[in-house]
CSV table of C-alpha atoms and ligand atoms in Angstrom, one decimal:
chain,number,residue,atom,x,y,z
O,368,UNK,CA,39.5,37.2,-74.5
O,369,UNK,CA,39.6,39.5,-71.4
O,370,UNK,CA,41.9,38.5,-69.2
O,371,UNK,CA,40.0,37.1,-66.7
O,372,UNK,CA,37.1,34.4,-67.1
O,373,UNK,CA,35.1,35.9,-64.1
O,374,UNK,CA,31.2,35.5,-65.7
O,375,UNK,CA,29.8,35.0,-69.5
O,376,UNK,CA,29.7,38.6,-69.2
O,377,UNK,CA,32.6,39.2,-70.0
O,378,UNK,CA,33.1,36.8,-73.4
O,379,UNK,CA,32.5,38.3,-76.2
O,380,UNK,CA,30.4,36.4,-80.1
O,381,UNK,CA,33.8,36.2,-81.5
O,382,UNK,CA,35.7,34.9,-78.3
O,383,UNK,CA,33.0,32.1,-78.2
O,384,UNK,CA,33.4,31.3,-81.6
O,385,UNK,CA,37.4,30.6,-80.9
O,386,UNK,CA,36.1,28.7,-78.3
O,387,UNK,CA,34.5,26.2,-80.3
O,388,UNK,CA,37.0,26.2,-83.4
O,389,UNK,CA,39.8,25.1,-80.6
O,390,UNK,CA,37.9,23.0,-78.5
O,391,UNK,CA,36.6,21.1,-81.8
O,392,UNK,CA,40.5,20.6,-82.8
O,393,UNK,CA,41.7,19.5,-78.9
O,394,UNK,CA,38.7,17.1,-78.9
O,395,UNK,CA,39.3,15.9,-82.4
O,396,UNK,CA,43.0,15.4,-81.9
O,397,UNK,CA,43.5,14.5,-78.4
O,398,UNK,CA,46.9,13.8,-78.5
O,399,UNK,CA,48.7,11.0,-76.5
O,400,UNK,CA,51.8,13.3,-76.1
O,401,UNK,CA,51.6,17.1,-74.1
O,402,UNK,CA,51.1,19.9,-76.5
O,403,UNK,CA,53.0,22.8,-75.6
O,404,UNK,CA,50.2,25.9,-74.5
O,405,UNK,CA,51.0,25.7,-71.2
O,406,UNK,CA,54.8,24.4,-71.2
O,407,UNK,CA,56.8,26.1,-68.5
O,408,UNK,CA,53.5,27.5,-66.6
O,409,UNK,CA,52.1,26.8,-63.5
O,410,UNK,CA,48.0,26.6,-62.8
O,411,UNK,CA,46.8,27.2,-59.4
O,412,UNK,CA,43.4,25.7,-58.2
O,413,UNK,CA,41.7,26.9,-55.0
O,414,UNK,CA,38.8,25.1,-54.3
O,415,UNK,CA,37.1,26.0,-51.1
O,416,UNK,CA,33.9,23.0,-52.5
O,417,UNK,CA,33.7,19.9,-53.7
O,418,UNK,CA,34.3,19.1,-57.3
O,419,UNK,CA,34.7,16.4,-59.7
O,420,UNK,CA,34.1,17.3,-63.1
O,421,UNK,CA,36.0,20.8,-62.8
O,422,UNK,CA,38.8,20.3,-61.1
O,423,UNK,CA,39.6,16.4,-63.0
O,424,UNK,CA,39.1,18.0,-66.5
O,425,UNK,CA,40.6,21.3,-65.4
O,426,UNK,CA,44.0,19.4,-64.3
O,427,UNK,CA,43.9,16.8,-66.9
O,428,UNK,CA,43.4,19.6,-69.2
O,429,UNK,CA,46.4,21.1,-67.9
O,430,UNK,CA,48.5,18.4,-68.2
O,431,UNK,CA,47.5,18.1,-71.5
O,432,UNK,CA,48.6,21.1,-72.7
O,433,UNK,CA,52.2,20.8,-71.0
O,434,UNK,CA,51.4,23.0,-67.7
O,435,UNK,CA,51.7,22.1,-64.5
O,436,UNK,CA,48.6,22.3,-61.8
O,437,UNK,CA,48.9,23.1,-58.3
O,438,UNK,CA,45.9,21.8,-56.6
O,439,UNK,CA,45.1,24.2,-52.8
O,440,UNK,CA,42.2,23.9,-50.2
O,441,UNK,CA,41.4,27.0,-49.7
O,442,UNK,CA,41.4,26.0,-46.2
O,443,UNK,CA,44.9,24.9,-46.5
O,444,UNK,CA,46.0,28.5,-47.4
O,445,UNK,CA,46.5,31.2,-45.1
O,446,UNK,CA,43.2,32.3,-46.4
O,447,UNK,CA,41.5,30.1,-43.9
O,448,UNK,CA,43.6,32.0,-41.2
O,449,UNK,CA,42.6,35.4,-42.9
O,450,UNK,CA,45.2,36.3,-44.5
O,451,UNK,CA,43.2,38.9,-47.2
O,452,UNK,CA,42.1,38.3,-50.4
O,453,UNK,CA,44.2,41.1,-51.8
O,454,UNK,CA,47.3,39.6,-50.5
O,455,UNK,CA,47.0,36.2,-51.6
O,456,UNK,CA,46.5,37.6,-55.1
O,457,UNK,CA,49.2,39.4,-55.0
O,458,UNK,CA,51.4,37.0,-54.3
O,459,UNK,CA,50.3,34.3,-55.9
O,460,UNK,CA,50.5,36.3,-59.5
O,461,UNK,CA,54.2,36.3,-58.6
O,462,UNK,CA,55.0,32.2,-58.6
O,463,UNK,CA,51.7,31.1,-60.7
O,464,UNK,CA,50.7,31.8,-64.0
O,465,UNK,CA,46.9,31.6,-63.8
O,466,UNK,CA,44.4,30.6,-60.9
O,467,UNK,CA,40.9,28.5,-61.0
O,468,UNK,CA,39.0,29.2,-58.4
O,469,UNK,CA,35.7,27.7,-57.1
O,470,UNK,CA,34.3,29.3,-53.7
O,471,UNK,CA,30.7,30.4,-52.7
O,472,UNK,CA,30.7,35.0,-52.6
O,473,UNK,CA,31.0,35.9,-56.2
O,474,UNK,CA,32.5,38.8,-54.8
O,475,UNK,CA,35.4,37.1,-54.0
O,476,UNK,CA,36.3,35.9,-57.1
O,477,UNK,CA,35.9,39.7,-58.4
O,478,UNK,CA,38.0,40.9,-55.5
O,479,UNK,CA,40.5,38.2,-56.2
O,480,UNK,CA,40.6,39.4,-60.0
O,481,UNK,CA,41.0,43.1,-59.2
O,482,UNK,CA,44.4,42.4,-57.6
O,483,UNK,CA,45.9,39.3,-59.9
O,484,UNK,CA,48.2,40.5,-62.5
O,485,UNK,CA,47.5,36.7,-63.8
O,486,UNK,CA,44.7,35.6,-65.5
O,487,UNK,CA,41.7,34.5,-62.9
O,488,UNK,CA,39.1,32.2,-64.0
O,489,UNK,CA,35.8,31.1,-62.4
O,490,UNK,CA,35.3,27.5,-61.5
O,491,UNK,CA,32.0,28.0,-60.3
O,492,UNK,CA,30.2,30.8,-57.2
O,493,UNK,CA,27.1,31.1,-55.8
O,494,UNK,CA,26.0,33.0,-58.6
O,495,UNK,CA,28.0,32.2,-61.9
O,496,UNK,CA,29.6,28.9,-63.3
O,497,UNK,CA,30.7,30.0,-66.7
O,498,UNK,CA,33.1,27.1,-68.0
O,499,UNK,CA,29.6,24.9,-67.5
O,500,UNK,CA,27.9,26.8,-70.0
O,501,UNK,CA,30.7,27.6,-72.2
O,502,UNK,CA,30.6,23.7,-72.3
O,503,UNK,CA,27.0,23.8,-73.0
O,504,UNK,CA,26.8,26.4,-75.5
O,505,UNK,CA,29.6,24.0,-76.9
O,506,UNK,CA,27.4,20.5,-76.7
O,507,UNK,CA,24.4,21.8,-77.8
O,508,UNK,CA,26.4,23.6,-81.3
O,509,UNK,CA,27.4,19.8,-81.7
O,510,UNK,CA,24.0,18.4,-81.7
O,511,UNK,CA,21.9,21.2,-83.1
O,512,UNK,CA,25.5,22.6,-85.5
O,513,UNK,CA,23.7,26.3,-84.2
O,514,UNK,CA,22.3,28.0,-81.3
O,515,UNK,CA,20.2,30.8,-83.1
O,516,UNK,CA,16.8,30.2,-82.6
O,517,UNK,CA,17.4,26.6,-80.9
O,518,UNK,CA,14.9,26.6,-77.6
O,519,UNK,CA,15.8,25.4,-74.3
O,520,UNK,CA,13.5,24.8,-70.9
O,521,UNK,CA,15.0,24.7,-68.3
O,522,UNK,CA,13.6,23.3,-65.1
O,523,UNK,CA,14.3,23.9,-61.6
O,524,UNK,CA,16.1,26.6,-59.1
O,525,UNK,CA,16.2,29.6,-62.1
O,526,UNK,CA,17.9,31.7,-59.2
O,527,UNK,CA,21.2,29.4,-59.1
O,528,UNK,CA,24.8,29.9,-60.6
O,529,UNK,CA,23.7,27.4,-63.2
O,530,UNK,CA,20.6,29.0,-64.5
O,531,UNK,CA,21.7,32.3,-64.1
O,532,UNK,CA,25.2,31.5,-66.6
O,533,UNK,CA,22.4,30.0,-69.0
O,534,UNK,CA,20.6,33.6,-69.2
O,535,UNK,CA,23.5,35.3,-70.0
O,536,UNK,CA,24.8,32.8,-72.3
O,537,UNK,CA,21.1,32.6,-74.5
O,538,UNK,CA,22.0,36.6,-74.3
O,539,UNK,CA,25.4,36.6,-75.8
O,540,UNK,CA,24.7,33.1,-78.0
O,541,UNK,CA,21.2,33.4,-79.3
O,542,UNK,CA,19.3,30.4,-78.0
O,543,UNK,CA,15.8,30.5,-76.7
O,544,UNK,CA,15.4,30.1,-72.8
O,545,UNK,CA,12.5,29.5,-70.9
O,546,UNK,CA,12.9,28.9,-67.2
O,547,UNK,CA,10.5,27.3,-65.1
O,548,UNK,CA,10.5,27.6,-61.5
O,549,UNK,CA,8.2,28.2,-58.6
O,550,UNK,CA,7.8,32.2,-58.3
O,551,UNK,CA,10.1,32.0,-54.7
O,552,UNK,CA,12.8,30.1,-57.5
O,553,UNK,CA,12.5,32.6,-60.2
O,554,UNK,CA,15.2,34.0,-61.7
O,555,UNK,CA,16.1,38.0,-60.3
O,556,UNK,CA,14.9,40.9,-62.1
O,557,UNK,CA,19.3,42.1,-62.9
O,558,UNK,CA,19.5,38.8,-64.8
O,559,UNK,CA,16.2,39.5,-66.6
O,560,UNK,CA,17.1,42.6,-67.6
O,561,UNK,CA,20.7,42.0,-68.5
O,562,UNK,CA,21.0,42.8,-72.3
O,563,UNK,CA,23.7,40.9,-74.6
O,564,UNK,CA,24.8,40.7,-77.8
O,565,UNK,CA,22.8,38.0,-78.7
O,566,UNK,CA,19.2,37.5,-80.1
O,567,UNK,CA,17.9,35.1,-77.2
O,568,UNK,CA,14.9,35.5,-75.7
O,569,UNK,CA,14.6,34.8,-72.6
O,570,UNK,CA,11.4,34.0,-70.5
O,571,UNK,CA,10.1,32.6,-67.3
O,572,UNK,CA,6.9,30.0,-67.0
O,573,UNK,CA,5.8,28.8,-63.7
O,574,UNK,CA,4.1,25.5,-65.4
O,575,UNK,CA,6.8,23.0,-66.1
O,576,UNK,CA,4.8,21.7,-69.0
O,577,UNK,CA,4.1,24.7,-70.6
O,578,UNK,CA,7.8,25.4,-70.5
O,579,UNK,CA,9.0,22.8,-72.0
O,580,UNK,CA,6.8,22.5,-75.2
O,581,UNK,CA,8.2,22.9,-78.0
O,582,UNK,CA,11.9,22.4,-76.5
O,583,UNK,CA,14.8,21.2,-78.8
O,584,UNK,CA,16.7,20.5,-75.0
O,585,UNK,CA,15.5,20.7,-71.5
O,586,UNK,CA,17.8,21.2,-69.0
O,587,UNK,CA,17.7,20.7,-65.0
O,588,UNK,CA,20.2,20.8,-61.9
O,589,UNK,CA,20.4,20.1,-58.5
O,590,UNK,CA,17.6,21.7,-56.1
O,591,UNK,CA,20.4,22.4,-53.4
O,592,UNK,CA,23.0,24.0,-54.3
O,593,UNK,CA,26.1,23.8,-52.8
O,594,UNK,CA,26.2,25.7,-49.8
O,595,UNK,CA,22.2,25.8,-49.3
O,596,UNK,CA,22.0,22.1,-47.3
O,597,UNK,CA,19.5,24.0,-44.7
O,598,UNK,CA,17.3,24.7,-47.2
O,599,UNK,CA,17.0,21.0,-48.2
O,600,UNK,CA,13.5,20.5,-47.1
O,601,UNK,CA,11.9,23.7,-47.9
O,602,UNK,CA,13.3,23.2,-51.7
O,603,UNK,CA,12.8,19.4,-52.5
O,604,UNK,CA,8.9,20.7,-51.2
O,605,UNK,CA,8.4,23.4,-53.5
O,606,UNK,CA,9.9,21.9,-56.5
O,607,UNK,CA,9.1,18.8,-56.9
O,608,UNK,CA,7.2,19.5,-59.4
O,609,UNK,CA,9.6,20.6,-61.8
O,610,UNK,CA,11.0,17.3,-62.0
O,611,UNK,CA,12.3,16.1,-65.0
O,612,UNK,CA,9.8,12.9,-65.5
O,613,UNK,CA,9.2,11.1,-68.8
O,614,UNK,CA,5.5,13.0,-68.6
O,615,UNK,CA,8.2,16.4,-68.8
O,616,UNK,CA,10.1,14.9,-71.4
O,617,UNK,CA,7.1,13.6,-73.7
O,618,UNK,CA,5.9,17.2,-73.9
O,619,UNK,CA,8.7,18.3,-75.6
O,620,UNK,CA,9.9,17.8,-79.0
O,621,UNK,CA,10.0,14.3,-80.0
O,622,UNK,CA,13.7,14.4,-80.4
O,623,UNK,CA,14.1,16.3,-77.2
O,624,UNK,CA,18.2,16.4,-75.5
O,625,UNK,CA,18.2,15.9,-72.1
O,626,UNK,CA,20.4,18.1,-70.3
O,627,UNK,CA,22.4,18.2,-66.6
O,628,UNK,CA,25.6,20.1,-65.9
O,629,UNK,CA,26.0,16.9,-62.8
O,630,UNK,CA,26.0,15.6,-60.1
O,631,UNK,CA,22.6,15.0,-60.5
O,632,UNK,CA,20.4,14.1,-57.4
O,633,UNK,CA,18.5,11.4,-59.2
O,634,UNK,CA,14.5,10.9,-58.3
O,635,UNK,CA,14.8,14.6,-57.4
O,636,UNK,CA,15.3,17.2,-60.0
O,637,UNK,CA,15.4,14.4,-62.5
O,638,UNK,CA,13.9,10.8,-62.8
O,639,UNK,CA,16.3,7.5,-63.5
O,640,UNK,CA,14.7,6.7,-66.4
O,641,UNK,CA,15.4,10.3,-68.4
O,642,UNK,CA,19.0,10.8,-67.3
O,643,UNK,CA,20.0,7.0,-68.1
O,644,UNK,CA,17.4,7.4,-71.1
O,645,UNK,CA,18.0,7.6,-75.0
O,646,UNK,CA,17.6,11.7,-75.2
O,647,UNK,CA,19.9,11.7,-72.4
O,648,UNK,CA,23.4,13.8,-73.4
O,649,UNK,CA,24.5,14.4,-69.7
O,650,UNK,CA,27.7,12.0,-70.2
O,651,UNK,CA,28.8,14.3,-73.5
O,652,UNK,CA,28.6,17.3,-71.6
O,653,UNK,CA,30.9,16.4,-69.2
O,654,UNK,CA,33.2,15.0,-71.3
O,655,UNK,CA,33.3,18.2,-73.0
O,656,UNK,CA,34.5,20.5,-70.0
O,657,UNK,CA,37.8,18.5,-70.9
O,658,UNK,CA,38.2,19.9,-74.2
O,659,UNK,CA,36.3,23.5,-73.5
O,660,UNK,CA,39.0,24.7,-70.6
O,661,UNK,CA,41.6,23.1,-72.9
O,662,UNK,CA,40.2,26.1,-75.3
O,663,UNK,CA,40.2,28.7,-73.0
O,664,UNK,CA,43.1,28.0,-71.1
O,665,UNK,CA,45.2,27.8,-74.7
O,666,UNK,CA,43.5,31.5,-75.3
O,667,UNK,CA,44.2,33.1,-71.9
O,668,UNK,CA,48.0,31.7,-71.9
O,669,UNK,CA,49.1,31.7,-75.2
O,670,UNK,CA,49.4,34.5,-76.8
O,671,UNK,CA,50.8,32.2,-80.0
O,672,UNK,CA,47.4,30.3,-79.9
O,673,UNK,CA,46.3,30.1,-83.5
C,1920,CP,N1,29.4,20.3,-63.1
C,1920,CP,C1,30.3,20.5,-62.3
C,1920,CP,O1,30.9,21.6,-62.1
C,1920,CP,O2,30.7,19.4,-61.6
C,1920,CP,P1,31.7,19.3,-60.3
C,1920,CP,O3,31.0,20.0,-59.2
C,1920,CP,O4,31.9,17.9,-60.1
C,1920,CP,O5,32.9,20.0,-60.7
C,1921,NVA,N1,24.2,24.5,-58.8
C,1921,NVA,C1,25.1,23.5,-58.4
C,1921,NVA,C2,26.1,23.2,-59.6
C,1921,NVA,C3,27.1,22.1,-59.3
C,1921,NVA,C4,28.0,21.9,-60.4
C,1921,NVA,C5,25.9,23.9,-57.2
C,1921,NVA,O1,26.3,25.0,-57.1
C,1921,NVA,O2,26.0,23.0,-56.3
């Protein structure tokens, strides 16, 4: 791998197949006892949002692997007092041997990179959340044991850091993607015309049930993103009707997967019934962001890692 995990971008068909050969061992043999990937090294997190998923399995993760994790509010740093970007990294690549970070300018993760000597990985921007969909890419190779040719709908803001990380991952993976979005939700023209490795196609349908026919998994998130609260209104409004509703779900394939990277804002983007509902795999997703950054932090940091 690169040595930074800034976007899918920048992960390449055989990277991702590591990926999953770890992460298949850490899950399969989750060991009571550290293993020894990250003895003797430090993980920093700065988290300037709220998180549960990402920063639990990213520090449990850690643990597990023998490292240590270092847990900052970005507000608690001298960042908050404006000490630069280009500082911070700086220093912080002399005591630490990798850094998480979750904030809301992409650009800041990208500035952050440029001056780390250690490795910087995304935890989630306004526009990119990679170790989601590496994750997903992950679950959906356990259900489906490929991704080629497998089609996904996804429902919902197709502009967000969600559904933008699922574009470039049915680019560099090979899955199917329709989004489905109001036209003021689509997703932007750069992501449309970004071209990967992969065989995906990738398409956008403003009816919600046209979308999703045909769909081997249909995924949603939240309408409000972090960081968008004043927009709450104006988006529960326009997209209602991209709900994921049993009506959504019984236009799919009978065997249908019911995707959501969570929190979920239930009787918004997605009814009780579907995410608590038999085609539901929401609870194995998250699960598997455990054994995922388990993978990628074992390939970033250990440069014995088989
Ligand atoms: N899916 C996800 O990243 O969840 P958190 O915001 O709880 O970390
Ligand atoms: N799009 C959501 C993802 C949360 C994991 C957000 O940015 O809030």
């Amino acid at each position: 791998m690169q040595k930074d995990l800034v976007s899918i971008q920048e992960v390449t068909v055989e990277d991702l197949r590591r990926i999953f050969e770890i992460a298949t061992k850490m899950k399969s043999e989750r060991p009571s006892y550290p293993l020894k990937h990250l003895q003797g090294k430090s993980i920093g997190l700065i988290f300037s949002k709220s998180s549960t998923r990402t920063r639990v399995s990213f520090e449990v993760g850690i643990r597990e692997l023998g490292g240590a994790s270092i847990f900052l509010d970005q507000a608690d740093l001298q960042l908050g007092r404006g000490e630069t970007i280009a500082d911070t990294a700086q220093v912080l690549s002399r005591y630490l041997h990798a850094v998480i970070i979750r904030t809301h300018e992409h650009a800041e993760l990208v500035e952050f990179a440029k001056f780390s000597t250690i490795p910087v990985i995304n935890a989630l921007t306004n526009m990119f959340h990679p170790c989601q969909i590496l994750t997903d890419l992950f679950t959906m190779n356990e259900y489906s044991e490929k991704l080629e040719g497998v089609k996904m709908a996804y429902l919902g803001d197709c502009a967000n850091n969600t559904s933008n990380s699922l574009i470039l991952a049915a680019k560099l993976s090979g899955f199917d993607l329709v989004l489905s979005s109001p036209e003021e939700y689509a997703p932007s023209k750069a992501m449309m015309d970004y071209s990967g490795p992969g065989n995906g196609s990738v398409a956008w349908e403003p009816d919600p049930f046209k979308a999703v026919k045909g769909a081997d998994y249909i995924y949603t998130d939240v309408w409000v993103s972090m960081g968008y609260e004043k927009e709450t209104a104006k988006r529960k409004k326009a997209l209602m009707p991209y709900q994921v509703s049993r009506e959504i779900v019984e236009s799919a394939k009978s065997n249908v997967k019911i995707m959501h990277c969570l929190p979920a804002k239930r009787g918004e983007e997605i009814s009780d019934e579907v995410i608590d509902g038999h085609s539901s795999i929401v609870f194995d997703q998250a699960e598997n962001r455990l054994h995922v950054q388990k993978a990628i932090l074992a390939l970033l940091l250990d440069e014995n890692c088989p």
